[in-house]
Short mmCIF file of C-alpha atoms and ligand atoms in Angstrom, two decimals:
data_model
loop_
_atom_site.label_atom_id
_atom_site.label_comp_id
_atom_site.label_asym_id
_atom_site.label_seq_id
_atom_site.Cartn_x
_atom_site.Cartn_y
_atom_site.Cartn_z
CA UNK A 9 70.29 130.24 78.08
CA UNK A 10 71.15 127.24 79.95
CA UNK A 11 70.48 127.46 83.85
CA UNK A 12 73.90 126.87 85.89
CA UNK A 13 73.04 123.31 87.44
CA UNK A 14 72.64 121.92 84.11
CA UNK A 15 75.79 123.65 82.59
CA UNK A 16 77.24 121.88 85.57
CA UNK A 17 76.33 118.54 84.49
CA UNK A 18 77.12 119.16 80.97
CA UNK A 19 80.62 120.00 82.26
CA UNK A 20 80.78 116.85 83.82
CA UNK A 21 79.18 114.34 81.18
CA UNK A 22 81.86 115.83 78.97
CA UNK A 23 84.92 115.31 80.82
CA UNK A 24 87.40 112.62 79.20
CA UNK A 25 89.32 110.42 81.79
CA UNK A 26 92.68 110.44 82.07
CA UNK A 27 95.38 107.89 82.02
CA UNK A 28 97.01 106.25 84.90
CA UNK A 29 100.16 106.83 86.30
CA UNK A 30 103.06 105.69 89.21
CA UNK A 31 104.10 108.41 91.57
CA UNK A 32 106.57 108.04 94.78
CA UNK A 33 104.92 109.03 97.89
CA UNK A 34 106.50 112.49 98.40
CA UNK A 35 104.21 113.54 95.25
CA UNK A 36 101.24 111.95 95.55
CA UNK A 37 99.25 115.05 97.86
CA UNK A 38 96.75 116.42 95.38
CA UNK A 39 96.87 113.89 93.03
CA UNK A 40 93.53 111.58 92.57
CA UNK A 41 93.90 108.29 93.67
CA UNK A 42 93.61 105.47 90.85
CA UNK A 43 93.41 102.32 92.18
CA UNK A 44 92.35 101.02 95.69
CA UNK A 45 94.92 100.77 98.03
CA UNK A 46 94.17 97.45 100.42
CA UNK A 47 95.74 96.64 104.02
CA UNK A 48 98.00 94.29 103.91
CA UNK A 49 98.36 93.36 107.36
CA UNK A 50 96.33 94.33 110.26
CA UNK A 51 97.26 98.08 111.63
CA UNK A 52 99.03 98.44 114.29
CA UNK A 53 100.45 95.22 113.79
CA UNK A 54 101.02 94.11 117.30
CA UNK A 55 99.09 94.84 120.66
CA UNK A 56 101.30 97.56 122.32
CA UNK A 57 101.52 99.90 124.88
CA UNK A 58 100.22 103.43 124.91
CA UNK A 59 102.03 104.77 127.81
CA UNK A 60 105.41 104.45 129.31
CA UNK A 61 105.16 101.68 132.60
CA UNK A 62 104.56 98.04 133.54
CA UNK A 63 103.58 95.65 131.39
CA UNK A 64 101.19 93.17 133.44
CA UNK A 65 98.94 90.09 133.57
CA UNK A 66 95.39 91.35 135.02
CA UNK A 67 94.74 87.50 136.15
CA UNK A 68 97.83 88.17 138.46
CA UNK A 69 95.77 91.05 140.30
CA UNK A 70 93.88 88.75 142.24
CA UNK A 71 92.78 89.33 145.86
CA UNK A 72 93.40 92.50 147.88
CA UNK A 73 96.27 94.77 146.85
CA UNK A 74 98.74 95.78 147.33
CA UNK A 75 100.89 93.33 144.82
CA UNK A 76 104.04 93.19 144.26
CA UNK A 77 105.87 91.13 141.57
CA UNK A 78 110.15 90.92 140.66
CA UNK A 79 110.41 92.62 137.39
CA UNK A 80 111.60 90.45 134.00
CA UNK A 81 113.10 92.43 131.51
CA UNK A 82 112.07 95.48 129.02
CA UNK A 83 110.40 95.92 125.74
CA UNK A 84 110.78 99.19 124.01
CA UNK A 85 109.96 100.80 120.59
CA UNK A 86 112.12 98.11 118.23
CA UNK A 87 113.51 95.79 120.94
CA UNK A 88 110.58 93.79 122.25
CA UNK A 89 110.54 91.32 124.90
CA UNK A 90 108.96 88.02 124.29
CA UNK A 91 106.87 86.70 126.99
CA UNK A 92 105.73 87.04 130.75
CA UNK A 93 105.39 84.02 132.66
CA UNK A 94 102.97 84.23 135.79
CA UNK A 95 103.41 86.51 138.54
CA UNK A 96 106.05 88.97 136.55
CA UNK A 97 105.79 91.96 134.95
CA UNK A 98 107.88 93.85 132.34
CA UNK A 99 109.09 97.55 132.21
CA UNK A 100 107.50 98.95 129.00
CA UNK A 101 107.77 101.77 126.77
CA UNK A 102 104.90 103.90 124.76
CA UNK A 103 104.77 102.18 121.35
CA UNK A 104 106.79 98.84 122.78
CA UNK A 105 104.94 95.48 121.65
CA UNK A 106 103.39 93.89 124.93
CA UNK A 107 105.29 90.53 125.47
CA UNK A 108 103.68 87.81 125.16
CA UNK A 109 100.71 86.90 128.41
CA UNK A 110 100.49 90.45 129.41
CA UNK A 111 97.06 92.04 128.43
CA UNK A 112 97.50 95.13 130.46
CA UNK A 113 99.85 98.33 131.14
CA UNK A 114 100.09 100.28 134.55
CA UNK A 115 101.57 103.69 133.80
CA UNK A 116 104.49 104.39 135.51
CA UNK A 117 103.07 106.88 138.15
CA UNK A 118 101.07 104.11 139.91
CA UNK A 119 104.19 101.70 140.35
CA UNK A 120 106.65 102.17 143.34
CA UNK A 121 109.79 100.48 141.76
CA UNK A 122 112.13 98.93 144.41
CA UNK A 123 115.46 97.55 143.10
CA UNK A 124 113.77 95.11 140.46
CA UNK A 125 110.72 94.88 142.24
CA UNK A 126 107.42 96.60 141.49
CA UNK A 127 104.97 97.44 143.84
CA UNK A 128 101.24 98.03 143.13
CA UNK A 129 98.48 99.26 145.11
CA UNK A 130 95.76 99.18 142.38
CA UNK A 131 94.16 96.74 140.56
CA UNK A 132 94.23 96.86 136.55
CA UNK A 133 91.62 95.59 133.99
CA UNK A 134 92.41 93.36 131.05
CA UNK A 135 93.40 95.79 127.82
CA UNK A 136 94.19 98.89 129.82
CA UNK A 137 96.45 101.17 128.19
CA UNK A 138 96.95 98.67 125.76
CA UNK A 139 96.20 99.69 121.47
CA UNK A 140 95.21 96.72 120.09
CA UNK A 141 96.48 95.36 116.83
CA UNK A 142 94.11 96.19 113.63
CA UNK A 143 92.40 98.62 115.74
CA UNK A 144 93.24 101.45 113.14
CA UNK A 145 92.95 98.83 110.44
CA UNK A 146 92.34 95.22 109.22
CA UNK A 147 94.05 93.00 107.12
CA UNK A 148 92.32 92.59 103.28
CA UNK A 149 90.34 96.34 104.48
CA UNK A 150 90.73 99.07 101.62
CA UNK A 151 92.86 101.88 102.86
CA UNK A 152 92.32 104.69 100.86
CA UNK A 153 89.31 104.36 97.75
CA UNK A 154 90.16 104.89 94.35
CA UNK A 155 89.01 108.30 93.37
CA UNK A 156 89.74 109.71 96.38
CA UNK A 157 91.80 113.60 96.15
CA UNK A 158 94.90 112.73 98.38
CA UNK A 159 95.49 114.63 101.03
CA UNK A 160 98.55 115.02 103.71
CA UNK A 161 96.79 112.18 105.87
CA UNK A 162 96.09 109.42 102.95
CA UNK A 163 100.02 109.88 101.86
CA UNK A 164 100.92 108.95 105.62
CA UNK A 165 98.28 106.13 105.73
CA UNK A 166 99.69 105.31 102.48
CA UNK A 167 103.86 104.46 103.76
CA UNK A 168 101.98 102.96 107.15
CA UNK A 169 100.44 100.18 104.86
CA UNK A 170 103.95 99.89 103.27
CA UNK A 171 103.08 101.55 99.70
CA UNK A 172 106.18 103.17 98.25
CA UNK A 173 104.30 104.70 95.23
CA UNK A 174 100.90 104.91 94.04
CA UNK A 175 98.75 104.96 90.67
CA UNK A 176 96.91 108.13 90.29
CA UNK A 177 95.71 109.74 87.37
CA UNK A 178 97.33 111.45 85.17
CA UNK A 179 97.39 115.64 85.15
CA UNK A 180 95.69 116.99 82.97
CA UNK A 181 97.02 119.15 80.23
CA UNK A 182 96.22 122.82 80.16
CA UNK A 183 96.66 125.65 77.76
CA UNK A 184 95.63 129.03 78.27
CA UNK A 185 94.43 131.67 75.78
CA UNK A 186 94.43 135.27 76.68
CA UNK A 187 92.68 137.19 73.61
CA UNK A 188 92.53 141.20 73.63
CA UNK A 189 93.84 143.57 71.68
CA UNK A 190 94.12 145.83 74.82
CA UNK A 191 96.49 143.29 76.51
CA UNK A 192 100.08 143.03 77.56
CA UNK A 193 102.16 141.64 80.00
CA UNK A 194 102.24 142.79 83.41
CA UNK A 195 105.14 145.48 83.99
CA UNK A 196 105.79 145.87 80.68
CA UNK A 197 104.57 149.53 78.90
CA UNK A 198 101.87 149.44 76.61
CA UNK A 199 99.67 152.49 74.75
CA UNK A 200 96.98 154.46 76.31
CA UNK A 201 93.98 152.11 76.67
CA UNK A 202 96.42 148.57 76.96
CA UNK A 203 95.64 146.63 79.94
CA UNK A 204 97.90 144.15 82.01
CA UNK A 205 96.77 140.93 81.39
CA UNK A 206 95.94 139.47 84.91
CA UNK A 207 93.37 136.30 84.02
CA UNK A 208 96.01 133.81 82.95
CA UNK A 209 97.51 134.35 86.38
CA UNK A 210 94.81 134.06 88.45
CA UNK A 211 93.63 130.74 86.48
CA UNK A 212 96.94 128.86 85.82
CA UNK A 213 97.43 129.05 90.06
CA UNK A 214 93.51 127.58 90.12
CA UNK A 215 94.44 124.96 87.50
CA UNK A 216 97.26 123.81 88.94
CA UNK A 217 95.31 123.94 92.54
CA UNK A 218 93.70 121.72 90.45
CA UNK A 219 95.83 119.27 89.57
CA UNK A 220 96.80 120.24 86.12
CA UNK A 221 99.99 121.15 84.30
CA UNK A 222 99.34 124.71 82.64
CA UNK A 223 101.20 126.30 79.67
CA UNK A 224 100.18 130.04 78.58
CA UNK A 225 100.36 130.86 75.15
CA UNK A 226 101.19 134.03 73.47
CA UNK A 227 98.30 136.78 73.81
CA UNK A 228 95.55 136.42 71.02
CA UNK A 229 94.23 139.51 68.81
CA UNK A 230 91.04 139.80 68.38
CA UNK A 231 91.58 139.08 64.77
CA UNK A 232 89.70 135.55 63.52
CA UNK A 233 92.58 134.27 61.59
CA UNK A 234 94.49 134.62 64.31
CA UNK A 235 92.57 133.23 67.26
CA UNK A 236 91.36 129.99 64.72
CA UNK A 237 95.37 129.61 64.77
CA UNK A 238 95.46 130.34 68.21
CA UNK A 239 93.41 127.59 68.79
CA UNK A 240 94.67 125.08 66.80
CA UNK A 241 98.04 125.20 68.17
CA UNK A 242 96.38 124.90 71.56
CA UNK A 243 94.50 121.84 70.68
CA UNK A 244 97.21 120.13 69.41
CA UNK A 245 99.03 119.73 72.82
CA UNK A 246 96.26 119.95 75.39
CA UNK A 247 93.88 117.92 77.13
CA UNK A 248 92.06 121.39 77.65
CA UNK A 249 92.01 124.32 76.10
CA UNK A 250 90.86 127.24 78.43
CA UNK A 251 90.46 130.77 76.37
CA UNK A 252 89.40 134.09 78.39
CA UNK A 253 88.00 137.30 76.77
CA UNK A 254 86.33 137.25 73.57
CA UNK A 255 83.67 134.82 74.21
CA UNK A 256 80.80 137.44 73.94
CA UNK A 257 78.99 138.49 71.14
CA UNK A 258 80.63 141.63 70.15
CA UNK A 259 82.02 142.97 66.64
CA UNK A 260 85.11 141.96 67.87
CA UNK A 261 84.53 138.71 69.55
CA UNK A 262 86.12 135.82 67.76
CA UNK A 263 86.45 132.59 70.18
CA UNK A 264 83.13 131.33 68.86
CA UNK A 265 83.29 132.52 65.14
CA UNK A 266 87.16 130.95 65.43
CA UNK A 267 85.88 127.79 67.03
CA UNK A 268 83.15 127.18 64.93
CA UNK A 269 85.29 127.32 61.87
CA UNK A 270 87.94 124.77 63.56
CA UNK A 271 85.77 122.35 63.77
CA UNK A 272 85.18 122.52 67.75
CA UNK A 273 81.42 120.87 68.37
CA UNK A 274 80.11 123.69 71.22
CA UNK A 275 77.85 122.25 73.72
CA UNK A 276 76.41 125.90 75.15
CA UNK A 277 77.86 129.36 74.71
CA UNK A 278 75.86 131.32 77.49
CA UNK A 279 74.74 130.48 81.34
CA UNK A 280 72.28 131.97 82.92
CA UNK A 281 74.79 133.25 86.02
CA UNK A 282 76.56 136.42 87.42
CA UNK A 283 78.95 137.18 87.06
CA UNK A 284 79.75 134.90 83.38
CA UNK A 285 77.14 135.15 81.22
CA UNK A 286 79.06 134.31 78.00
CA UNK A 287 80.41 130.83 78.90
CA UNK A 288 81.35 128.03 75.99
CA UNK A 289 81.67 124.83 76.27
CA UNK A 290 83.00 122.37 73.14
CA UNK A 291 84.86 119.25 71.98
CA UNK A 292 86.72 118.49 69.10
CA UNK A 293 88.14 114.66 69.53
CA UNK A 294 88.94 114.12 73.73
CA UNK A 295 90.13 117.52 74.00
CA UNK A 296 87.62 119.86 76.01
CA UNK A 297 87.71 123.68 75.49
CA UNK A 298 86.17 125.83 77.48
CA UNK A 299 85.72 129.47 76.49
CA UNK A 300 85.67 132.05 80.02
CA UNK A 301 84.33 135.26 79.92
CA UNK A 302 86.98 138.11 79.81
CA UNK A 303 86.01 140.19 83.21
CA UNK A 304 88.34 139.03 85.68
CA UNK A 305 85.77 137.92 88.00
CA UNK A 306 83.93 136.42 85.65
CA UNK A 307 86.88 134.52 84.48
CA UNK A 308 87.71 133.15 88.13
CA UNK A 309 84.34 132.66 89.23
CA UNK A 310 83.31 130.58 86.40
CA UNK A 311 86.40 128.95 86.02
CA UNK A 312 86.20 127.90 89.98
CA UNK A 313 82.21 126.48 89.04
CA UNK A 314 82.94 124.57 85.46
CA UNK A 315 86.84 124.31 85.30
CA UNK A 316 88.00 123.16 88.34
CA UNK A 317 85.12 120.40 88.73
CA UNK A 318 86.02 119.99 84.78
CA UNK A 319 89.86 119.23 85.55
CA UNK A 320 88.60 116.92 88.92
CA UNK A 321 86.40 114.93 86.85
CA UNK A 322 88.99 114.24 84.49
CA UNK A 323 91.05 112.68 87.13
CA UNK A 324 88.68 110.72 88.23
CA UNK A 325 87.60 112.48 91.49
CA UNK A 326 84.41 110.75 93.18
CA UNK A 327 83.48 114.48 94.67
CA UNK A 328 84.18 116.92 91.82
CA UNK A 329 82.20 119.70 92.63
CA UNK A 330 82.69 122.41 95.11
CA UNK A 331 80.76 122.68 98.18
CA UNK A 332 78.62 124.90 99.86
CA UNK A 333 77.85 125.88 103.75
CA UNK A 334 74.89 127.86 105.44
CA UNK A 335 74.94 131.61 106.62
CA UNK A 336 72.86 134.20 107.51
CA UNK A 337 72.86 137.60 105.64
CA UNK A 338 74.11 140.48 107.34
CA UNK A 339 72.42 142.75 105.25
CA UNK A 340 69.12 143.09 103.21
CA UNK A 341 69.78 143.30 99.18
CA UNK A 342 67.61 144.62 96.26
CA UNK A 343 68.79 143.10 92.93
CA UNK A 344 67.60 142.89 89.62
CA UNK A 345 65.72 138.97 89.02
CA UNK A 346 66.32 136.32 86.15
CA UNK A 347 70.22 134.80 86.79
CA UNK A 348 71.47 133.08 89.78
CA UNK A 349 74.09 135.51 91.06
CA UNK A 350 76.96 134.84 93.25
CA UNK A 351 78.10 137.98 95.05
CA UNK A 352 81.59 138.52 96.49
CA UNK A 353 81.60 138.51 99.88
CA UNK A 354 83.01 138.42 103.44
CA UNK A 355 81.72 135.68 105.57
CA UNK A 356 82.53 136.35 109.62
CA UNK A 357 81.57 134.35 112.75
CA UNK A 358 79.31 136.26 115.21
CA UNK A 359 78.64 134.46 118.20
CA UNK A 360 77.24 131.13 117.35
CA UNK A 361 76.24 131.96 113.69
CA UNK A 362 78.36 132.70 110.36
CA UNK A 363 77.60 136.05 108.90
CA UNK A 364 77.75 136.63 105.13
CA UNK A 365 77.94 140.17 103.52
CA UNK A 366 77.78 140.82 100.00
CA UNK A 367 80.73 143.38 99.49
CA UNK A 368 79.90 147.37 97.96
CA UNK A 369 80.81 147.00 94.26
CA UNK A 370 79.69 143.85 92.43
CA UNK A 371 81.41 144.84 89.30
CA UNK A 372 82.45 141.92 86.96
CA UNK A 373 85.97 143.20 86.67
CA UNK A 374 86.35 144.32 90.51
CA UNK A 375 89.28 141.66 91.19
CA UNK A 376 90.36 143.89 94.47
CA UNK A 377 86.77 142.66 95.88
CA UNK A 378 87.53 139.33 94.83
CA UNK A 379 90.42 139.41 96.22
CA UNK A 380 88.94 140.96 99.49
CA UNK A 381 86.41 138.44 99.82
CA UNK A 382 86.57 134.90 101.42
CA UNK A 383 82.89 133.81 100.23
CA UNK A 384 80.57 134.02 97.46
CA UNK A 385 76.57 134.54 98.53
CA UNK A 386 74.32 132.88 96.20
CA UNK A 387 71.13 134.63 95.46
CA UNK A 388 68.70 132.53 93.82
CA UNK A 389 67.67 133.48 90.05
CA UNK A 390 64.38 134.80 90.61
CA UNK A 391 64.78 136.45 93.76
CA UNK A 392 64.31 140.45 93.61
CA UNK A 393 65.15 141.14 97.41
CA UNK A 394 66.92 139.03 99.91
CA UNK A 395 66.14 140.45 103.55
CA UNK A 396 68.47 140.84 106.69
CA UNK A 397 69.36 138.07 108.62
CA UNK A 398 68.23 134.98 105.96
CA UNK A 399 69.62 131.84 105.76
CA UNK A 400 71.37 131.91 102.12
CA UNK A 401 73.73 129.46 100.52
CA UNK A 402 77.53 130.48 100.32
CA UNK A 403 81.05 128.87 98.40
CA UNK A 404 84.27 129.80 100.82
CA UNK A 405 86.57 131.04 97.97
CA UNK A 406 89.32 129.13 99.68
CA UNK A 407 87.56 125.87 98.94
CA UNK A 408 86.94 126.77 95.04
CA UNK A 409 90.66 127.67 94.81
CA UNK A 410 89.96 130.78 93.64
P1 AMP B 511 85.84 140.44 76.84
O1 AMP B 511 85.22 139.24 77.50
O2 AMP B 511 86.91 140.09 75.89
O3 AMP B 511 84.78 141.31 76.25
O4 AMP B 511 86.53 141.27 78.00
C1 AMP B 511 85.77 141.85 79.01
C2 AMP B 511 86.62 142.76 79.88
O5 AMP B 511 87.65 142.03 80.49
C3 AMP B 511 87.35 143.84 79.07
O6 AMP B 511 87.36 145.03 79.86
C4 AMP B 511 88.73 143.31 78.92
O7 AMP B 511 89.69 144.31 78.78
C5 AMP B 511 88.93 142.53 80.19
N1 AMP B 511 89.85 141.42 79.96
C6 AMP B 511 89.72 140.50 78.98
N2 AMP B 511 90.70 139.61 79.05
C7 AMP B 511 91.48 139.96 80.09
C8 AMP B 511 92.66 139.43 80.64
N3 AMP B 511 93.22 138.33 80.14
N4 AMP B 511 93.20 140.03 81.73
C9 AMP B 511 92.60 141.14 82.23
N5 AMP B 511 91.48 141.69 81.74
C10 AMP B 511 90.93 141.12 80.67
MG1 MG B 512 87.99 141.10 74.50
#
């Protein structure tokens, strides 16, 4: 059995990269940035004012106040004045280029303004209220990296260096495979025994999360002729083929019999983690398929660890894997030793320290406690006891996407 770090990297070493592709600005947040995008000109591109008042020369300020100068003119957001000569000042707006010779701004609440002269009775230093140009950026810098997951903020910094579109990578192509005999579709009846089939949900929202386009195929019997067709129609219009259920080694598990006989190359078919024991991992050409362990948690909770970092890598993201924060048990645990386990669990702020609580029932199909959590608790493989109040290592769900 392969220990989860190493599964990890085996995930990664595997993923194919995609293509490249232009999108418009409005739908580049979440996409993975494939080029670098440089700074044309220096950001903000004029020295301007940061506060509605007067726009001054601090050389004029010489001597004991109070000063008073005749006032020449405005500069406002999009109508700026051009210069100062000696001994003026300007009326200014916030965001207004300073004219020309001034170096300084004097907010309006320390000016007495008398007809269109301005009186002063405090002196003003040289680049006072005053935002430099290519303080935010420089001309010839790199904006935003190539690799980098775009969020909200990089599409804004994106139209302030004057980019229309961008080249990200391409999504990558999903299909899912639910196999069961016991399955149908939510709300519809079924016989005594059937079970909705919930995992396709769950993932396709974590794929996409993820970046991908996801189809769902029909549901798979566990019959081998039919999941080795199954799979071959996935495979022929994926990038990856994601399969849940059937993974195990039961009489009536066929995703590695079916695979095998396909011609898929399988990396590993078990990980030494809980929940997800059974977890595969092949290739057949560039597409990946990964086979998830039925149990709804199982299914999420490996998918969050291998699939999302999977589907990240593929688009070329410099930080594919999830990561994890400090806390501080809020109970003491007894546990069986041997796999690294990662227990639902709710993670709350108590005074200056983050509590984490592993939830009642730990059962591999509990999706209500997956659901009710917000963290998973690792517990390290070969611990047998974890005692109250220990520093432990925890995943905020909302961070895997699960
Ligand atoms: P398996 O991995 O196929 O042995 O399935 C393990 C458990 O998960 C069984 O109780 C299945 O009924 C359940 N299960 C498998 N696939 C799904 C699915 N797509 N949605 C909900 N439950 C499932
Ligand atoms: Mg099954």
């Amino acid at each position: 059995m392969l220990n989860f770090g190493e599964a990890q990297q085996r995930v990664l070493a595997m993923a194919p990269r995609m293509g490249a592709e232009r999108v418009g600005l409005e739908e580049a947040a979440g996409r993975v940035l494939a080029e670098d995008v440089l700074c044309p000109v220096d950001v903000p591109a004029f020295d301007g004012s940061v506060m509605d008042g007067y726009a001054v020369r601090a050389a004029d300020f010489a001597g004991d106040g109070p000063w008073e100068f005749p006032v020449r003119g405005e500069s406002r957001a999009g109508e700026p004045l051009d210069a100062l000569t000696p001994n003026t000042v300007a009326r200014i707006f916030t965001g207004a280029p300073l004219p020309a010779q001034a170096d300084a701004v004097v907010m309006q609440e320390h000016v007495e303004r008398d007809g269109d002269r301005a009186r002063f009775t405090r002196t003003v230093n040289s680049g006072h209220f005053v935002r430099k140009r290519g303080d935010d950026l420089r001309a010839g810098s790199v904006a935003i990296a190539k690799g980098t997951r775009l969020r909200p903020a990089h599409v804004a910094l994106a139209a302030t260096v004057d980019r229309a579109w961008l080249t990200v990578t391409r999504r990558p192509r999903v299909v899912l495979l639910a196999t069961g005999d016991e399955l149908r579709s939510p709300g519809t009846p079924g016989p005594v025994g059937s079970i909705a089939e919930s995992n396709t949900l769950g993932l396709a929202a974590m794929a996409r999360r993820a970046g991908a386009t996801v189809a769902v195929a029909p549901l798979v019997p566990d019959d081998l002729n039919a999941t080795m067709q199954a799979f071959e129609a996935a495979l022929a219009d994926a990038d990856v083929v994601i399969s849940v259920g059937g993974v195990s080694v039961g009489d009536h598990d066929r995703v590695r019999p079916a695979l095998e006989a396909i011609g898929v190359q399988l990396d590993f078919y078990k990980v030494a983690m809980k929940p997800g024991k059974p977890l595969a991992l092949g290739k057949r050409g560039s597409t990946v398929v990964l086979g998830l362990p039925g149990n709804p948690v199982s299914a999420m909770v490996t998918f969050a660890f291998f699939g999302v970092p999977l589907l990240r890598a593929m688009q070329g993201d410099g930080d594919p894997l999830p990561r994890s924060w400090r806390a501080r048990t809020g109970r003491a645990i007894t546990r069986e030793p041997g796999r690294l386990e990662f227990a639902r669990a709710s993670l709350v702020r108590e005074g200056a320290s983050w509590i984490v609580t592993s939830l009642e029932n730990q059962a591999s199909g509990a999706v209500a406690m997956l659901a009710r959590a917000n963290a998973l608790m690792v517990v390290p493989a070969e611990r047998t006891e974890l005692a109250e109040g220990e520093d432990v290592e925890v995943y905020l769900l909302e961070e895997l996407g699960a």
